[in-house]
Each structure stands twice: as C-alpha cells, then as structure tokens.
Coordinates of C-alpha atoms in Angstrom, one line a residue:
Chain A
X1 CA 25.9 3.6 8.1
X2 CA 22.9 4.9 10.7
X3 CA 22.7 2.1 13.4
X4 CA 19.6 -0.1 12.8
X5 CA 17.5 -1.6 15.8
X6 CA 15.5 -3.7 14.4
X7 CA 15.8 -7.8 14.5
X8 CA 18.2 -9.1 12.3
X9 CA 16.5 -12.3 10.9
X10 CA 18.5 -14.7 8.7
X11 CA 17.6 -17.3 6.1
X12 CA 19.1 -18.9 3.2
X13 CA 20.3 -16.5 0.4
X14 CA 18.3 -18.3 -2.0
X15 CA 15.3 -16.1 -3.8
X16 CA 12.4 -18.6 -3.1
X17 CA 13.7 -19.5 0.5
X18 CA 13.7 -16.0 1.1
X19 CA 10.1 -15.4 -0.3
X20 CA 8.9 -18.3 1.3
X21 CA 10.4 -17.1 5.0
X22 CA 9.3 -13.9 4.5
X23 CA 6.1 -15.3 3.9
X24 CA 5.6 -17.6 6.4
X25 CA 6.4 -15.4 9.2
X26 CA 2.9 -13.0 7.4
X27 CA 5.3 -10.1 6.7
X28 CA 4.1 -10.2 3.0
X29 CA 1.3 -9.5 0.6
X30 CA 1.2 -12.5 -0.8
X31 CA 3.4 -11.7 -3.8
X32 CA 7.3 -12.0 -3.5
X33 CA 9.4 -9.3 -1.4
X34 CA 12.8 -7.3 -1.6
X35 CA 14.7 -8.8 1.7
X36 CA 15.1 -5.6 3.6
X37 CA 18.8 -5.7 4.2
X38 CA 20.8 -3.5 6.5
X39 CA 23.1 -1.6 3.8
X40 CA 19.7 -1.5 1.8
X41 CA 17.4 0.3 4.5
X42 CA 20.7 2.3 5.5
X43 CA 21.2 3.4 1.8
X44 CA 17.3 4.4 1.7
X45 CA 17.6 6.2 4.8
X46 CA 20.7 8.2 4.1
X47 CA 19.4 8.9 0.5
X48 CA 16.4 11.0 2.3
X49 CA 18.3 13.2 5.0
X50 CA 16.5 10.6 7.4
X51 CA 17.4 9.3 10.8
X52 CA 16.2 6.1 12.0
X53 CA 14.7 6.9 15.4
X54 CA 12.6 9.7 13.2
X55 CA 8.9 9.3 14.2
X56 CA 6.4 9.5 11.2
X57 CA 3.4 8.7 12.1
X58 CA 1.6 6.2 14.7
X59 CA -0.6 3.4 13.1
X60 CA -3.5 1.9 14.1
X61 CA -5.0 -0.6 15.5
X62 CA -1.2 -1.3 17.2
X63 CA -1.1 2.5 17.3
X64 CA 2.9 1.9 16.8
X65 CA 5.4 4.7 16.5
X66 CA 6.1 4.1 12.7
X67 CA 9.8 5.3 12.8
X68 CA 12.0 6.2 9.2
X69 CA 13.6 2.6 9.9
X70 CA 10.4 0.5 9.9
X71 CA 8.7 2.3 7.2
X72 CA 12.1 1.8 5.3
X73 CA 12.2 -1.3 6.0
X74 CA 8.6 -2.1 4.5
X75 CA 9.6 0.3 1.6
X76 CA 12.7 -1.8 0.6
X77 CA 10.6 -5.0 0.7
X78 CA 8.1 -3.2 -1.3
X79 CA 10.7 -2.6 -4.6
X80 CA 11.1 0.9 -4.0
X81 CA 13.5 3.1 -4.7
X82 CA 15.3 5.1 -2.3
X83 CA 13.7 8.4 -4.1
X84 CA 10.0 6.9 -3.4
X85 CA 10.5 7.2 0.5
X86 CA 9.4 10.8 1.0
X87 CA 6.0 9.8 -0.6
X88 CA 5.5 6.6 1.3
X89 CA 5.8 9.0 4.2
X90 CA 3.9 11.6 3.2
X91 CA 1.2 9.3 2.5
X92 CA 1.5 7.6 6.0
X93 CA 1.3 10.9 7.5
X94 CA -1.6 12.0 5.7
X95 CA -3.5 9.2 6.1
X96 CA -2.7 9.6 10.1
X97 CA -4.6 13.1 10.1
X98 CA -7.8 13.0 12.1
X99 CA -10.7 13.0 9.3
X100 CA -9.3 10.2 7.2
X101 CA -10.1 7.5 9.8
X102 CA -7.3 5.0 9.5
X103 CA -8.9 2.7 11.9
X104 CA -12.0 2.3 10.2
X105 CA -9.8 2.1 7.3
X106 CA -7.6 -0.5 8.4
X107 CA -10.3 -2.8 10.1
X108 CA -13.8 -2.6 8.3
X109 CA -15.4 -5.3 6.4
X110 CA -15.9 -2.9 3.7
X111 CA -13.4 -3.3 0.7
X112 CA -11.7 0.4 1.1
X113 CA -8.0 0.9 0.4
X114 CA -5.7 4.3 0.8
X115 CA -5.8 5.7 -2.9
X116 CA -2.8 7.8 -3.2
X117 CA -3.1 10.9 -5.6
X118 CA 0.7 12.2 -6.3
X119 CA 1.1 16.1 -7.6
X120 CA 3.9 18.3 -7.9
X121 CA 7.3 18.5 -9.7
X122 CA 8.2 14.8 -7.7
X123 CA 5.8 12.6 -10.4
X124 CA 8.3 13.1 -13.0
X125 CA 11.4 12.9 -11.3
X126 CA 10.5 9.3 -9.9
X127 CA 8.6 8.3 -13.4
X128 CA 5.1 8.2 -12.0
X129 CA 3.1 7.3 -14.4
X130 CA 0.2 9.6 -14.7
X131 CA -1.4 8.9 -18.3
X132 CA -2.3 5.4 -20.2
X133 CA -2.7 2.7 -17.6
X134 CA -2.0 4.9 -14.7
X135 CA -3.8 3.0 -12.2
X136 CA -1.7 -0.5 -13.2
X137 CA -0.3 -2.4 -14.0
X138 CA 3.3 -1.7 -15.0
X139 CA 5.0 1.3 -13.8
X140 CA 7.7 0.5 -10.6
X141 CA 7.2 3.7 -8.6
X142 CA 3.2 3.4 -8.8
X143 CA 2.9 -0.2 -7.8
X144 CA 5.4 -0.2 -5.2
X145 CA 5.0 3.5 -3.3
X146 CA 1.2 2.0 -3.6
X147 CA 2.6 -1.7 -1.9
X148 CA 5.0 -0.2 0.7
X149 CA 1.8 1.8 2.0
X150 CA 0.2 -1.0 2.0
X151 CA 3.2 -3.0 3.9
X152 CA 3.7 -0.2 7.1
X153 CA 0.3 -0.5 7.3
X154 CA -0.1 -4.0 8.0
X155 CA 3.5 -4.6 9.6
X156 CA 3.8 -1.4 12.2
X157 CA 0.0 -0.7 12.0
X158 CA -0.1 -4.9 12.6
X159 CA -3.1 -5.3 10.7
X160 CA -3.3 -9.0 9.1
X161 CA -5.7 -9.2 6.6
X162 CA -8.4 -11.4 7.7
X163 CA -7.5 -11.4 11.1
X164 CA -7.6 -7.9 12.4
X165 CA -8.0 -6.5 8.6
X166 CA -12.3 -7.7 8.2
X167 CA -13.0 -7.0 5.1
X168 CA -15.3 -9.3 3.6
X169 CA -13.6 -9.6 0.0
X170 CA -10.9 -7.1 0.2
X171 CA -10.1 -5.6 -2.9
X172 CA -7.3 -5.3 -5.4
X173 CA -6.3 -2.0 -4.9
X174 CA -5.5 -2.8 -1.5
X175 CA -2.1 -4.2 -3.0
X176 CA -1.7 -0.9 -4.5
X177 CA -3.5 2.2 -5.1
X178 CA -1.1 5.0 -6.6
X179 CA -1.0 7.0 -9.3
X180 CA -0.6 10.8 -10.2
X181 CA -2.2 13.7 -11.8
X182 CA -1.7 14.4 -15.3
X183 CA -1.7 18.3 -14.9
X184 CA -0.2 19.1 -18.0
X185 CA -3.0 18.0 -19.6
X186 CA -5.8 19.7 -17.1
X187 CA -7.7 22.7 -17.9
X188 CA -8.1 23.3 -14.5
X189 CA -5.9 24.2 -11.2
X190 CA -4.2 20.6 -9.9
X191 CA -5.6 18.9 -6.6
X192 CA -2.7 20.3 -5.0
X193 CA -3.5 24.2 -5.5
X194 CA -6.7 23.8 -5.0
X195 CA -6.0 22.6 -2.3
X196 CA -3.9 25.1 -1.5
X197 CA 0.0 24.2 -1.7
X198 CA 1.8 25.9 -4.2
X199 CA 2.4 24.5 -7.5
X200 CA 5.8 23.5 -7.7
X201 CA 5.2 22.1 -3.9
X202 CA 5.1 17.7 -4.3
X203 CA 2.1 16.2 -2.8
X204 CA 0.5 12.9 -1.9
X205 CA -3.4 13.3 -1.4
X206 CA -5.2 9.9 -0.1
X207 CA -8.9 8.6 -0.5
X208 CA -10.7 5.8 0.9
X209 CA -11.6 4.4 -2.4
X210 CA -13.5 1.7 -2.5
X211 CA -12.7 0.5 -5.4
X212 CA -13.1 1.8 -9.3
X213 CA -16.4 2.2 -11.5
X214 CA -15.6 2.3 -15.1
X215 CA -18.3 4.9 -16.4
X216 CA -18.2 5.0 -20.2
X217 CA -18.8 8.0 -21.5
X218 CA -18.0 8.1 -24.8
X219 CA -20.1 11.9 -25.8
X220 CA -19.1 14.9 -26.5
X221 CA -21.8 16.8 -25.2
X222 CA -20.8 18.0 -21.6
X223 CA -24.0 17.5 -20.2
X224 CA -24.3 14.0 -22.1
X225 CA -21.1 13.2 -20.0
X226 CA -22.2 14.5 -16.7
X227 CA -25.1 12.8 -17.2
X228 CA -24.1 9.2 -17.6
X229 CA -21.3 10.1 -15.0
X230 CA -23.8 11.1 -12.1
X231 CA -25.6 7.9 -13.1
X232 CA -23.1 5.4 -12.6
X233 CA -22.4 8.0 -9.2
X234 CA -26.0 7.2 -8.3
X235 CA -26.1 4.2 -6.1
X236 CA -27.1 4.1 -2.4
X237 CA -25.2 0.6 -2.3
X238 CA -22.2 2.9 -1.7
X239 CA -21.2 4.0 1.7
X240 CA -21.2 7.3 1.1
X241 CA -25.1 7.3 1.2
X242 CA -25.0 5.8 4.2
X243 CA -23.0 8.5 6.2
X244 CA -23.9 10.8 3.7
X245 CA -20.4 11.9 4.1
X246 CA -17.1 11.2 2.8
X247 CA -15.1 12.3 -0.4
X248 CA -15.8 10.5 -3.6
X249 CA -13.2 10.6 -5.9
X250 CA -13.8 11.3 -10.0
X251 CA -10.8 10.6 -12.3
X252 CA -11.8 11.9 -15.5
X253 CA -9.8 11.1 -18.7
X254 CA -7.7 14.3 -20.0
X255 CA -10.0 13.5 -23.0
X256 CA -13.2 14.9 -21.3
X257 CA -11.6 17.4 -18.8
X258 CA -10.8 19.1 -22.6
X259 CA -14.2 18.8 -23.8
X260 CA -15.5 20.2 -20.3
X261 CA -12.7 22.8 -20.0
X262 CA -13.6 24.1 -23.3
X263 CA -17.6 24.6 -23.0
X264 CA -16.2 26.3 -20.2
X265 CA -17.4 24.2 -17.3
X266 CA -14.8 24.5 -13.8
X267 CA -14.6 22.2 -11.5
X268 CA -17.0 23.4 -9.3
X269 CA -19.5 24.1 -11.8
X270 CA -19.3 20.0 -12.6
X271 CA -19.4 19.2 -8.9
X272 CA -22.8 20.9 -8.6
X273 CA -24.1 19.6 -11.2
X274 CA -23.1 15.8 -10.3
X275 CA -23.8 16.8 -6.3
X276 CA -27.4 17.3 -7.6
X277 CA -27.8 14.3 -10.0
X278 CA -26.9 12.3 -7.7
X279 CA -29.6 12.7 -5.1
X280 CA -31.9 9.9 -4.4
X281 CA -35.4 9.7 -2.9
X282 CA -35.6 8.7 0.4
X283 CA -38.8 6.8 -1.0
X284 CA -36.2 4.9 -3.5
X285 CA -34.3 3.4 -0.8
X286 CA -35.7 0.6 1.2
X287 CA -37.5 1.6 4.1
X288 CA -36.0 -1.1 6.7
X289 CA -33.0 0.2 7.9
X290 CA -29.7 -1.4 7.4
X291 CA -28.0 -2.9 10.3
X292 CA -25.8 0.1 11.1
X293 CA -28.2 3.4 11.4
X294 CA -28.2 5.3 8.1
X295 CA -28.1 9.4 7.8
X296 CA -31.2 9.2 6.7
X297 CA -33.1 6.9 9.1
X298 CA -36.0 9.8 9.4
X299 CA -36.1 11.4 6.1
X300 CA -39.2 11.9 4.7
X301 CA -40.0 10.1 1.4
X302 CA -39.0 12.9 -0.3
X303 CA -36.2 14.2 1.5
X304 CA -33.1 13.7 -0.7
X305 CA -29.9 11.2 0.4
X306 CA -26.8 12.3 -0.8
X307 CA -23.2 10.3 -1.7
X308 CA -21.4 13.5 0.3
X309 CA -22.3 16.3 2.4
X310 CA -21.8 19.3 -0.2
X311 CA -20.5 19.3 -4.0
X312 CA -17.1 20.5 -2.7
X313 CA -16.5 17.4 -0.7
X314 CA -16.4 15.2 -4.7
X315 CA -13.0 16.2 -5.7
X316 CA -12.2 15.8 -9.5
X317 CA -8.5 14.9 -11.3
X318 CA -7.4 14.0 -14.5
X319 CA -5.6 11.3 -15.3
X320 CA -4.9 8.2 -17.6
X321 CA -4.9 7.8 -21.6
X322 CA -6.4 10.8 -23.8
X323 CA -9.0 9.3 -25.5
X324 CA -12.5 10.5 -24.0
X325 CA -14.1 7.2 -23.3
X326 CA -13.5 6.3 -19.2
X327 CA -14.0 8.0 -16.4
X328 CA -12.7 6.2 -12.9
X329 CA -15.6 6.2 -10.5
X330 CA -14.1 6.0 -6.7
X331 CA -16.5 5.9 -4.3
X332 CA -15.8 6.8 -1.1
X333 CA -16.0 4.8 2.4
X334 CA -17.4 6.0 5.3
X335 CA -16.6 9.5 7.0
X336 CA -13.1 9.5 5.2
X337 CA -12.6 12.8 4.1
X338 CA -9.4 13.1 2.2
X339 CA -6.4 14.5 3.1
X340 CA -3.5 15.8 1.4
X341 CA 0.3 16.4 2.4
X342 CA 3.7 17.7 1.4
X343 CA 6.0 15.1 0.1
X344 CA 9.4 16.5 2.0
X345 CA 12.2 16.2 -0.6
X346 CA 15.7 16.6 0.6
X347 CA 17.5 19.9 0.1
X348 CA 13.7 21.4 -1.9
X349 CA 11.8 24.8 -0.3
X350 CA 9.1 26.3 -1.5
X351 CA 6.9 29.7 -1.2
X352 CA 4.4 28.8 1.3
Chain B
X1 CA 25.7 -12.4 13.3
X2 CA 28.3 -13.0 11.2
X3 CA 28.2 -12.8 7.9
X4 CA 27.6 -15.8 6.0
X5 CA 27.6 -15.8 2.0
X6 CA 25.4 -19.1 2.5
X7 CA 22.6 -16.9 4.4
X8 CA 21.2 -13.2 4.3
X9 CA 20.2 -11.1 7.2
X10 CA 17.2 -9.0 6.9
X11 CA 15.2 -6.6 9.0
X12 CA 12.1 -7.7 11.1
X13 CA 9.7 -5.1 9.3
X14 CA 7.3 -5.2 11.7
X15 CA 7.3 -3.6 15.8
X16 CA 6.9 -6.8 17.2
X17 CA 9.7 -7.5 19.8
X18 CA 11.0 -10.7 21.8
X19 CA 9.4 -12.6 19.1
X20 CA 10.6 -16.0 21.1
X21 CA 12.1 -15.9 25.1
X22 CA 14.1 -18.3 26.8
X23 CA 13.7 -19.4 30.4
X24 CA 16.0 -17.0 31.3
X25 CA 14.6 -13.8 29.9
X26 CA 14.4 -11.3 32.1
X27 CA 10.8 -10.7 33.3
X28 CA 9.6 -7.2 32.2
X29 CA 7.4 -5.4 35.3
X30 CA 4.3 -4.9 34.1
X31 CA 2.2 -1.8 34.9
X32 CA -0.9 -2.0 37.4
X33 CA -4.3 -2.6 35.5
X34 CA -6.6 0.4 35.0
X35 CA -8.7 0.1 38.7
X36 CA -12.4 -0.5 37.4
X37 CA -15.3 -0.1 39.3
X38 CA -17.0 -3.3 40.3
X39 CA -20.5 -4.1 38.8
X40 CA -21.5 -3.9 42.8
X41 CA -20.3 -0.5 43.0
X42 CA -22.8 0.6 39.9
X43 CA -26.0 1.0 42.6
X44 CA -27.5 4.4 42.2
X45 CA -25.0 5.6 39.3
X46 CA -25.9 6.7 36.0
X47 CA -24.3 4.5 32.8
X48 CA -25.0 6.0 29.7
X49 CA -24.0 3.5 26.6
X50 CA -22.6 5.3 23.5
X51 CA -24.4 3.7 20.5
X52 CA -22.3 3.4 17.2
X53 CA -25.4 2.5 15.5
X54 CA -25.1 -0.8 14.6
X55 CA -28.2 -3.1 15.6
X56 CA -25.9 -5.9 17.2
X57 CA -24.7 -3.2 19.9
X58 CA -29.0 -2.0 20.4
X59 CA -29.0 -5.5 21.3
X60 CA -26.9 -6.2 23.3
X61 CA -27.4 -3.0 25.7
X62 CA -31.1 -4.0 26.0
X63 CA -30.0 -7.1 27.7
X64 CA -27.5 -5.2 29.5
X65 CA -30.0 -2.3 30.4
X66 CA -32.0 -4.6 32.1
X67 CA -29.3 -6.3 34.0
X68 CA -27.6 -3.1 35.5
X69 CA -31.1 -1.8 36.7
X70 CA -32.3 -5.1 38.0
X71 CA -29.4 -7.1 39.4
X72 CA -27.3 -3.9 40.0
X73 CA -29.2 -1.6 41.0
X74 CA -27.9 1.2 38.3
X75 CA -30.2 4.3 39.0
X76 CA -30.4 5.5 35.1
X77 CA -29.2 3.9 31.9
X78 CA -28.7 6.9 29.1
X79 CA -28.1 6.3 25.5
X80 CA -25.6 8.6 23.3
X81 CA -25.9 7.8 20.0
X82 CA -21.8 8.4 18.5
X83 CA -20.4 8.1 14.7
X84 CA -18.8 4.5 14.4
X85 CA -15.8 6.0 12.4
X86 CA -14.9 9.7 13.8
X87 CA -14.1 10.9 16.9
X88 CA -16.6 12.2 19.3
X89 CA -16.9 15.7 19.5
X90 CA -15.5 17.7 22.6
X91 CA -18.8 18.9 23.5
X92 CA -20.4 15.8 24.0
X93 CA -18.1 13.8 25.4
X94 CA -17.7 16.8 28.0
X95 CA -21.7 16.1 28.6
X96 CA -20.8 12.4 29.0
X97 CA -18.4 13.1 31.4
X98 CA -20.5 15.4 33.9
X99 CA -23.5 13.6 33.2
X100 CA -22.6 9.8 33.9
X101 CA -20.7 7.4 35.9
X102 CA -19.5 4.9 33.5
X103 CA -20.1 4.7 29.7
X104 CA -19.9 1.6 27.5
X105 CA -18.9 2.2 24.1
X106 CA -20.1 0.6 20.9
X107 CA -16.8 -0.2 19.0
X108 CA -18.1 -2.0 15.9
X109 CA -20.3 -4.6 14.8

C-alpha cells in the first residue's frame, strides 16, 4: 500500500456520525459522503498506475498542488469507482488550462458549473450513461465523476460555497454536471475528433454551463428546429452577450441530429445558421450599461451583439432519449472557452 | 492511530495543514513581506490602474485618482482597461511595465 500523507481523522464508525463529522468540518456538499479511508484511496490509487505525490493540476483560488492522493481522496468521498479516477483528473486538468478561467469559475456570483462532456471507448466501460436521462439523475459514474469534480474543487481549490464560492443562487448542476456523448447515434464526427483526438482516444471536454434551457422543438422541419432553437439561444440576459465570448453548449436529442443529419445539414452548417439568429440589435438592449462594461458598450444601434465570437466557438453534441422533442440549451459564462483532454487509462495507447 | 473497530480513520481531503497547534509547536519562519513602496514615495511617479470594468472599481479609482495627485503628489494617473476573467495579454502588460510605476488592479466587483 502507497504511503498516504494526509491527516488521518477519526470518528465513530457509525454512518450518520460519520456524515455528520464530515459535514461539520465543510468537507461536503451537503449530501452524505464515502469516508475516504486509507486502504480505499490506496486501492483507487494503485488501480490507476498512480502515485500519491503525482501533481495533477493546481486549483484556484488556494492555487494548491492537487496531488493523485487529494483528488483520490475527494473521489472516494464522491462514490466513485476506482475506474472513474482518470476522468476526474482529466477533467481537473482541463479545466486548469488557461482559457477555461477556473477562477472566475470557481468565485463568480454567476450560477456556472464545470459541465463535463465524456467521449471515447471509456463511456461504456464505466456505464456512462449517455442516452435517456443522461444529465440525472440515476446513473453512479455520471453523478459521482460529476461530484468528485465538484469536491477537489472546493476541498484543494478551498472554495466554500458562499464564502469564497459568490454565487448568488448557485445552481444544481454545480453538485454534478457529467454526462457523455451518444456517438453511436450521431450523424456527425464526435466532439472529440472534431476536436481533434483520435476516435478510439477517451476524452473529458468541460463547459462553463450555466445551467440548462429546455428548448422544445418538437418539428420536423430542420429550419422549423433551428428556428425555435436560436430563439430560446437569443437572450442578452446570458453572459455570453456580455463578453460576447465564450462557448455555448447545444445538446441536441439523437432524435433531431437524425432529422438534421438527413436534410444533410453538418455541424457547421447549423452553427451558422444559429450564430446568425442569434444576433441582437444593439438598439434591443438597454442603453444604460450594466455594472460591469459590456462588449458592446459603443455599438451603434444597429451594430449586432452576439452570444460568442464566431459560429465555431457553439459546439454541438448529441445526447439523451431518441425522441425529437428537447434540445439542452447551455449557455455559456463569461470568457470560458472550453477545453478538452485525454482521459489517461492505464496500460491504453493510441495513434496520435 | 490504532485501529479501533469502535472508530474509523479517514483522510483530511482537503490541503489544509496543522489544523489545531499546541503551545509547543514549533514556530514555522515566515518569509519577509513583498517590500512596497510607501504612498510617500509615489511623488512624481506614474500609477496606471487596470480597470476590470466593473463600475464599483471606476469608483473607487476616482477617489483614489484624486488622492494620489493631491496628497501624494503622483505625477500621472493612467487607466488600462483589462478583461475581469482572462489574463492580460503579454503586450500590454509589457506597456504597463515600461510605462508606470505602480499599477492597481481591479480584481472583481
């Protein structure tokens, strides 16, 4: 067994003493843990090739070394399995890449959480769910790759929600935010390759979502769905307008991606054509500024504000149930631009 | 600790370290502060503030614009205007640097 360094804290091996201790000393979510044991964290470890000193990824505002240990350790408490580690860190690590902004992220007002996209031969051999209900409840390796995220990032990122964590209302998904591309079931090239990892490569790619925006869509017309798409889209309440950056996130049902796939729309094709729908008159906005400086502080009134900078920066996957009712709607916070990295799976190569 | 099948042991997930000291702990040496300059030291320099934006902050550097050139004697007060969420770009923080003395940054709101 690795040697652990971390303090060993004891309490009474009773399940609500040890929720109520773990939550008294704020190392929770507010829902009941996993007590990271020693022979548990040194199982996880040793299940991923992983040493404990191993530095993943420095978190903000603390900017502290997450080692393999602490993230471990927040991964156990979490309800993961040992084979969810390499995502949790992959997910930590992408969302510690320059352009996503964790410290915005992590101490805004606004309600954003890290949405985590999962692609790659890895969804089905943990049992992500990518299809019916994908975004939860219900399915262990969502809702807890999703919560131990959440956990580093408010443990070794020490971030207490409503402390240094300002978010006015916070949001759900900031529990958990995880699910996984249904590419089977895609017409069109995964997030992954388009991004441009090969295929069979794993991936975790992470948003700051800012919640979801049910748009029903229930046509069969592509423009018909594009249209009632870019509408629900088109809001300059979101922060996207306000940077005019930023990478808004649409999860379209398999349903419509065939429907789209079929009349032979790509993805780009759809992005341009919701990128311009989604314009808005400068003259449409108010013209007293908002408190922090918009993009478009000097537009003319008929200069055009956008939710992103080009059509490439609205990304499109497809998930969830088949039907062709529901799009997801995630808006996007701020200047986060997503980012995407390889999940490292013990003993796996692949073509670069 | 030993074991005891009455209690379970579980690791501090957090980086938080001597969570509680004694009056015997060791003092840790702690490394000299950052020398600033005094606000006295300020006469005839150039401060340039680096504006995130927000109103709160074009507040409160018009108060403080005022101060440093009356009471201080600051020779020029600059303003940068900076994204509030990405870093600043290598350029201008180059044109910061050979440009002022001190800047104050806008962190948030």
């Amino acid at each position: 067994m690795p040697a652990l360094s971390s303090e060993r804290l004891r309490v009474r091996n009773d399940a609500r003493a040890i929720f109520d201790d773990l939550y008294a000393r704020g190392f929770t979510d507010g829902l009941p843990v996993i007590p990271p044991t020693e022979e548990a964290v040194a199982d996880m470890l040793e299940h991923c090739g992983l040493r404990p000193q191993d530095e993943i990824a420095v978190l903000p505002p603390a900017n502290s070394v997450a080692t393999a240990e602490k993230v471990a350790v927040n991964a156990v408490m979490a309800g993961c399995l040992p084979e969810y580690l390499p995502v949790v860190i992959a997910a930590l690590q992408a969302m510690t890449a320059e352009g996503f902004c964790l410290l915005s992220v992590q101490t805004t007002t606004s309600p954003v959480a890290p949405v985590l996209v999962i692609n790659g031969p890895i969804r089905e051999r943990i049992a992500l769910n990518t299809g019916r209900g994908c975004m939860g409840p219900g399915r262990r390796a969502n809702a807890t790759i999703g919560r131990a995220v959440r956990l580093a990032l408010v443990n070794i990122g020490d971030c207490p929600p409503g402390e240094i964590d300002k978010a006015v209302h916070g949001m759900p998904g900031k529990f958990s935010f995880c699910f996984g591309e249904r590419e089977e079931e895609s017409p069109w090239e995964p997030l992954h390759v388009e991004r441009g990892f090969a295929a069979t490569q794993s991936t975790v790619t992470v948003y700051g979502g800012q919640g979801t925006q049910n748009i029903l869509g229930m046509f069969r017309q592509p423009e018909n769905i594009l249209h009632v798409l870019a509408d629900g889209m088109r809001s300059y309440g979101h922060n996207g307008y306000l940077r005019g950056s930023g990478t808004p996130l649409v999860v379209m049902s398999p349903g419509h991606a065939r429907i789209l796939g079929e009349h032979g729309w790509d993805k780009q094709r759809i992005r341009n054509e919701l990128f311009e729908r989604t314009r808005i008159r400068r003259s449409e906005i108010p013209a007293e500024l908002q408190i922090t400086r918009p993009v478009y502080a000097d537009y003319g009134p008929d200069e055009l504000c956008a939710t992103c900078r080009t059509p490439s920066d609205i990304h499109i996957v497809v998930a969830g149930g088949p039907e062709p009712y529901h799009i997801a709607y995630i808006p996007s916070f701020s200047h986060v631009q997503a980012q995407t990295a390889a999940i490292a799976v013990k003993g796996e190569r692949h073509e670069a | 600790m030993k074991p005891d099948p009455e209690f379970i042991d579980y690791l501090d997930p957090t980086m938080r370290r001597n969570r509680a000291a004694g009056p015997d702990a060791p003092v840790v040496p702690q490394e000299p502060a950052l020398a600033l300059p005094t606000l006295g030291a300020l006469a005839g320099k150039t401060v340039v503030f680096l504006d995130n934006g927000w109103k709160s902050f074009g507040r409160m550097t018009h108060w403080m614009e005022r101060t440093l050139r009356d009471r201080f004697g600051v020779a020029e007060v600059k303003r940068q205007y900076i994204s509030s969420s990405t870093p600043m770009p290598a350029s201008v923080l180059e044109r910061v640097l050979a440009e002022s003395d001190l800047a104050i940054v806008g962190m948030a709101n």
